[in-house]
PDB file of C-alpha atoms in Angstrom:
ATOM      1  CA  PRO A  11       0.000   0.000   0.000  1.00  0.00           C
ATOM      2  CA  GLN A  12       1.033   3.585  -0.616  1.00  0.00           C
ATOM      3  CA  ARG A  13       1.972   5.830   2.291  1.00  0.00           C
ATOM      4  CA  PRO A  14      -0.106   8.984   2.780  1.00  0.00           C
ATOM      5  CA  LEU A  15       1.596  12.281   1.986  1.00  0.00           C
ATOM      6  CA  HIS A  16       0.713  13.703   5.378  1.00  0.00           C
ATOM      7  CA  PRO A  17       0.409  10.917   7.927  1.00  0.00           C
ATOM      8  CA  ALA A  18      -1.878  11.637  10.828  1.00  0.00           C
ATOM      9  CA  PRO A  19      -0.247  12.117  14.212  1.00  0.00           C
ATOM     10  CA  GLY A  20      -0.276   8.922  16.164  1.00  0.00           C
ATOM     11  CA  PRO A  21       1.590   6.449  18.279  1.00  0.00           C
ATOM     12  CA  VAL A  22       5.363   6.400  18.392  1.00  0.00           C
ATOM     13  CA  ASP A  23       7.216   3.299  19.603  1.00  0.00           C
ATOM     14  CA  GLY A  24       4.044   1.688  20.942  1.00  0.00           C
ATOM     15  CA  SER A  25       3.124   4.778  22.953  1.00  0.00           C
ATOM     16  CA  LEU A  26      -0.395   6.130  22.993  1.00  0.00           C
ATOM     17  CA  PHE A  27       0.871   9.627  22.189  1.00  0.00           C
ATOM     18  CA  PRO A  28       3.144  11.282  19.600  1.00  0.00           C
ATOM     19  CA  ALA A  29       6.819  11.895  20.310  1.00  0.00           C
ATOM     20  CA  PRO A  30       7.596  15.023  22.360  1.00  0.00           C
ATOM     21  CA  ILE A  31       8.780  18.216  20.700  1.00  0.00           C
ATOM     22  CA  PRO A  32      12.558  18.600  21.062  1.00  0.00           C
ATOM     23  CA  MET A  33      13.533  21.231  23.623  1.00  0.00           C
ATOM     24  CA  PRO A  34      16.608  23.470  23.740  1.00  0.00           C
ATOM     25  CA  THR A  35      19.518  22.032  25.713  1.00  0.00           C
ATOM     26  CA  THR A  36      21.850  24.932  26.587  1.00  0.00           C
ATOM     27  CA  ARG A  37      21.938  25.281  30.384  1.00  0.00           C
ATOM     28  CA  ILE A  38      22.496  28.488  32.348  1.00  0.00           C
ATOM     29  CA  ILE A  39      22.783  26.864  35.751  1.00  0.00           C
ATOM     30  CA  PRO A  40      24.592  23.703  36.749  1.00  0.00           C
ATOM     31  CA  THR A  41      22.286  20.735  36.729  1.00  0.00           C
ATOM     32  CA  ILE A  42      20.604  20.209  40.059  1.00  0.00           C
ATOM     33  CA  GLN A  43      18.547  17.118  40.764  1.00  0.00           C
ATOM     34  CA  PRO A  44      15.353  17.671  42.751  1.00  0.00           C
ATOM     35  CA  GLY A  45      14.105  14.231  43.728  1.00  0.00           C
ATOM     36  CA  GLY A  46      16.949  12.660  41.747  1.00  0.00           C
ATOM     37  CA  VAL A  47      15.693  14.090  38.430  1.00  0.00           C
ATOM     38  CA  PRO A  48      18.013  16.502  36.539  1.00  0.00           C
ATOM     39  CA  LEU A  49      16.726  20.058  36.094  1.00  0.00           C
ATOM     40  CA  ASP A  50      17.917  21.882  32.965  1.00  0.00           C
ATOM     41  CA  VAL A  51      17.237  25.617  32.757  1.00  0.00           C
ATOM     42  CA  HIS A  52      17.813  26.998  29.259  1.00  0.00           C
ATOM     43  CA  ALA A  53      19.311  30.466  28.811  1.00  0.00           C
ATOM     44  CA  SER A  54      16.157  31.602  27.000  1.00  0.00           C
ATOM     45  CA  TRP A  55      14.276  31.347  30.294  1.00  0.00           C
ATOM     46  CA  THR A  56      15.850  34.676  31.296  1.00  0.00           C
ATOM     47  CA  VAL A  57      13.944  36.312  28.415  1.00  0.00           C
ATOM     48  CA  TRP A  58      10.657  34.942  29.756  1.00  0.00           C
ATOM     49  CA  PHE A  59      11.511  35.972  33.313  1.00  0.00           C
ATOM     50  CA  GLY A  60      12.397  39.469  32.082  1.00  0.00           C
ATOM     51  CA  ALA A  61       9.181  39.726  30.082  1.00  0.00           C
ATOM     52  CA  VAL A  62       7.052  38.761  33.098  1.00  0.00           C
ATOM     53  CA  PHE A  63       8.984  41.293  35.191  1.00  0.00           C
ATOM     54  CA  LEU A  64       8.520  44.113  32.663  1.00  0.00           C
ATOM     55  CA  LEU A  65       4.860  43.380  31.988  1.00  0.00           C
ATOM     56  CA  SER A  66       4.113  43.130  35.708  1.00  0.00           C
ATOM     57  CA  GLY A  67       5.899  46.398  36.360  1.00  0.00           C
ATOM     58  CA  SER A  68       4.031  48.115  33.532  1.00  0.00           C
ATOM     59  CA  LEU A  69       0.687  46.835  34.766  1.00  0.00           C
ATOM     60  CA  LEU A  70       1.459  47.942  38.312  1.00  0.00           C
ATOM     61  CA  ALA A  71       2.483  51.400  37.103  1.00  0.00           C
ATOM     62  CA  ILE A  72      -0.812  51.755  35.215  1.00  0.00           C
ATOM     63  CA  LEU A  73      -3.062  50.380  37.963  1.00  0.00           C
ATOM     64  CA  TYR A  74      -1.269  52.046  40.871  1.00  0.00           C
ATOM     65  CA  PRO A  75       0.384  55.259  39.638  1.00  0.00           C
ATOM     66  CA  ASP A  76       1.079  56.433  43.210  1.00  0.00           C
ATOM     67  CA  LEU A  77       3.095  53.317  44.022  1.00  0.00           C
ATOM     68  CA  ALA A  78       6.787  54.120  44.479  1.00  0.00           C
ATOM     69  CA  VAL A  79       9.178  52.957  41.750  1.00  0.00           C
ATOM     70  CA  ARG A  80      11.080  50.736  44.179  1.00  0.00           C
ATOM     71  CA  ALA A  81       7.844  49.092  45.368  1.00  0.00           C
ATOM     72  CA  THR A  82       6.735  48.598  41.757  1.00  0.00           C
ATOM     73  CA  ALA A  83      10.043  46.969  40.836  1.00  0.00           C
ATOM     74  CA  THR A  84       9.992  44.788  43.948  1.00  0.00           C
ATOM     75  CA  LEU A  85       6.445  43.592  43.292  1.00  0.00           C
ATOM     76  CA  ALA A  86       7.243  42.942  39.635  1.00  0.00           C
ATOM     77  CA  GLY A  87      10.252  40.877  40.726  1.00  0.00           C
ATOM     78  CA  VAL A  88       8.149  38.967  43.248  1.00  0.00           C
ATOM     79  CA  ASN A  89       5.592  38.253  40.528  1.00  0.00           C
ATOM     80  CA  ALA A  90       8.285  36.954  38.158  1.00  0.00           C
ATOM     81  CA  VAL A  91       9.645  34.672  40.884  1.00  0.00           C
ATOM     82  CA  VAL A  92       6.179  33.459  41.903  1.00  0.00           C
ATOM     83  CA  PHE A  93       5.347  32.806  38.257  1.00  0.00           C
ATOM     84  CA  SER A  94       8.517  30.725  37.905  1.00  0.00           C
ATOM     85  CA  VAL A  95       7.742  28.804  41.091  1.00  0.00           C
ATOM     86  CA  SER A  96       4.188  28.134  39.899  1.00  0.00           C
ATOM     87  CA  LEU A  97       5.588  26.839  36.602  1.00  0.00           C
ATOM     88  CA  ALA A  98       7.880  24.496  38.527  1.00  0.00           C
ATOM     89  CA  ALA A  99       5.015  23.396  40.797  1.00  0.00           C
ATOM     90  CA  HIS A 100       2.879  22.634  37.728  1.00  0.00           C
ATOM     91  CA  GLU A 101       5.593  20.362  36.321  1.00  0.00           C
ATOM     92  CA  LEU A 102       6.134  18.802  39.732  1.00  0.00           C
ATOM     93  CA  GLY A 103       2.455  17.844  39.713  1.00  0.00           C
ATOM     94  CA  HIS A 104       2.988  15.965  36.443  1.00  0.00           C
ATOM     95  CA  ALA A 105       6.136  14.347  37.834  1.00  0.00           C
ATOM     96  CA  LEU A 106       4.517  13.135  41.040  1.00  0.00           C
ATOM     97  CA  ALA A 107       1.607  11.632  39.125  1.00  0.00           C
ATOM     98  CA  ALA A 108       3.990   9.933  36.673  1.00  0.00           C
ATOM     99  CA  ARG A 109       5.957   8.445  39.560  1.00  0.00           C
ATOM    100  CA  ARG A 110       2.733   7.298  41.201  1.00  0.00           C
ATOM    101  CA  TYR A 111       2.047   5.204  38.093  1.00  0.00           C
ATOM    102  CA  GLY A 112       5.580   3.787  38.093  1.00  0.00           C
ATOM    103  CA  LEU A 113       6.999   5.839  35.225  1.00  0.00           C
ATOM    104  CA  THR A 114      10.625   6.902  35.096  1.00  0.00           C
ATOM    105  CA  LEU A 115      11.428  10.601  34.798  1.00  0.00           C
ATOM    106  CA  ALA A 116      14.316  11.618  32.553  1.00  0.00           C
ATOM    107  CA  ARG A 117      14.553  15.325  33.396  1.00  0.00           C
ATOM    108  CA  PHE A 118      12.801  18.626  33.928  1.00  0.00           C
ATOM    109  CA  ARG A 119      13.439  21.314  31.329  1.00  0.00           C
ATOM    110  CA  VAL A 120      12.681  25.024  31.603  1.00  0.00           C
ATOM    111  CA  TRP A 121      12.989  27.346  28.593  1.00  0.00           C
ATOM    112  CA  TRP A 122      11.656  30.676  27.288  1.00  0.00           C
ATOM    113  CA  GLY A 123       7.966  29.911  27.304  1.00  0.00           C
ATOM    114  CA  GLY A 124       7.422  26.945  29.505  1.00  0.00           C
ATOM    115  CA  ALA A 125       8.696  23.781  31.042  1.00  0.00           C
ATOM    116  CA  ALA A 126       8.437  20.051  30.559  1.00  0.00           C
ATOM    117  CA  CYS A 127       8.731  16.956  32.659  1.00  0.00           C
ATOM    118  CA  GLU A 128      10.262  14.379  30.334  1.00  0.00           C
ATOM    119  CA  ARG A 129       9.669  10.688  30.891  1.00  0.00           C
ATOM    120  CA  THR A 130      11.645   7.744  29.574  1.00  0.00           C
ATOM    121  CA  ASP A 131       8.601   5.523  29.243  1.00  0.00           C
ATOM    122  CA  ALA A 132       4.956   5.908  28.285  1.00  0.00           C
ATOM    123  CA  ALA A 133       1.869   5.539  30.410  1.00  0.00           C
ATOM    124  CA  ARG A 134       0.604   1.969  30.418  1.00  0.00           C
ATOM    125  CA  ARG A 135      -3.067   2.944  30.289  1.00  0.00           C
ATOM    126  CA  PRO A 136      -4.946   5.932  28.852  1.00  0.00           C
ATOM    127  CA  GLY A 137      -6.420   6.610  32.291  1.00  0.00           C
ATOM    128  CA  HIS A 138      -2.930   6.951  33.738  1.00  0.00           C
ATOM    129  CA  GLN A 139      -1.982   9.421  31.016  1.00  0.00           C
ATOM    130  CA  PHE A 140      -5.128  11.423  31.754  1.00  0.00           C
ATOM    131  CA  TRP A 141      -4.260  11.747  35.453  1.00  0.00           C
ATOM    132  CA  ILE A 142      -0.644  12.605  34.677  1.00  0.00           C
ATOM    133  CA  ALA A 143      -1.792  15.319  32.270  1.00  0.00           C
ATOM    134  CA  ALA A 144      -4.473  16.625  34.650  1.00  0.00           C
ATOM    135  CA  SER A 145      -2.184  16.832  37.676  1.00  0.00           C
ATOM    136  CA  GLY A 146      -0.276  19.912  36.437  1.00  0.00           C
ATOM    137  CA  PRO A 147      -3.393  22.051  35.926  1.00  0.00           C
ATOM    138  CA  ALA A 148      -4.756  20.712  39.237  1.00  0.00           C
ATOM    139  CA  VAL A 149      -1.697  22.172  40.974  1.00  0.00           C
ATOM    140  CA  ASN A 150      -2.387  25.499  39.238  1.00  0.00           C
ATOM    141  CA  LEU A 151      -5.992  25.445  40.469  1.00  0.00           C
ATOM    142  CA  VAL A 152      -4.807  24.844  44.037  1.00  0.00           C
ATOM    143  CA  LEU A 153      -2.277  27.686  43.740  1.00  0.00           C
ATOM    144  CA  ALA A 154      -4.950  29.975  42.266  1.00  0.00           C
ATOM    145  CA  GLY A 155      -7.290  29.121  45.133  1.00  0.00           C
ATOM    146  CA  LEU A 156      -4.577  29.845  47.682  1.00  0.00           C
ATOM    147  CA  ALA A 157      -3.719  33.125  45.977  1.00  0.00           C
ATOM    148  CA  HIS A 158      -7.357  34.147  45.785  1.00  0.00           C
ATOM    149  CA  GLY A 159      -7.908  33.209  49.427  1.00  0.00           C
ATOM    150  CA  THR A 160      -4.853  35.186  50.475  1.00  0.00           C
ATOM    151  CA  TRP A 161      -6.107  38.128  48.438  1.00  0.00           C
ATOM    152  CA  ALA A 162      -9.519  37.956  50.125  1.00  0.00           C
ATOM    153  CA  LEU A 163      -7.972  37.746  53.611  1.00  0.00           C
ATOM    154  CA  LEU A 164      -5.753  40.762  53.049  1.00  0.00           C
ATOM    155  CA  LEU A 165      -8.505  43.084  51.780  1.00  0.00           C
ATOM    156  CA  PRO A 166      -9.077  45.832  52.834  1.00  0.00           C
ATOM    157  CA  PRO A 167      -6.704  47.619  52.752  1.00  0.00           C
ATOM    158  CA  VAL A 168      -4.815  46.450  49.680  1.00  0.00           C
ATOM    159  CA  SER A 169      -1.353  45.394  50.724  1.00  0.00           C
ATOM    160  CA  HIS A 170       1.685  45.018  48.486  1.00  0.00           C
ATOM    161  CA  LEU A 171       1.818  41.297  49.307  1.00  0.00           C
ATOM    162  CA  ALA A 172      -1.815  40.843  48.302  1.00  0.00           C
ATOM    163  CA  LEU A 173      -1.174  42.652  45.051  1.00  0.00           C
ATOM    164  CA  ALA A 174       1.794  40.400  44.281  1.00  0.00           C
ATOM    165  CA  VAL A 175      -0.234  37.295  45.106  1.00  0.00           C
ATOM    166  CA  GLN A 176      -3.134  38.474  42.934  1.00  0.00           C
ATOM    167  CA  MET A 177      -0.772  39.134  40.011  1.00  0.00           C
ATOM    168  CA  ALA A 178       0.704  35.643  40.429  1.00  0.00           C
ATOM    169  CA  TRP A 179      -2.799  34.217  40.401  1.00  0.00           C
ATOM    170  CA  LEU A 180      -3.566  36.102  37.182  1.00  0.00           C
ATOM    171  CA  SER A 181      -0.366  34.794  35.583  1.00  0.00           C
ATOM    172  CA  ASN A 182      -1.395  31.165  36.169  1.00  0.00           C
TER     173      ASN A 182
END
């Protein structure tokens, strides 16, 4: 039989899902191994961190024009850090679910627009893959709930911490 010109995406090596997209490999920090899994942070991540910082600072300056420049910069920095931590927590959710189903993790990768938890093997059942995929967003929902709850507890008056937490919630 003839092969189609544009084959449909499908299983690779017996997996239920297509092969992952290759990620950049240049590291800016020495490899650390949280939970025994290597963490690679690509140099392009600094661009993303800077963009979150600048956009947060711009938004703060527009919404709160009386806020001091130093406070604006501090809150923008806090938001960039919290965003990065929430990204890591999201991937950790995937990793913990994958380990729960007995899968082996190859590494965590962080680059300009995201992160990935790479596995060396595929989920054995579609239900396992569903829970692995759903665990990252579930972590984000928990973080959003915590941020929203913190925001509600700190109002009124609006505190700088509450503003930073609310911005982190919006960035999820």
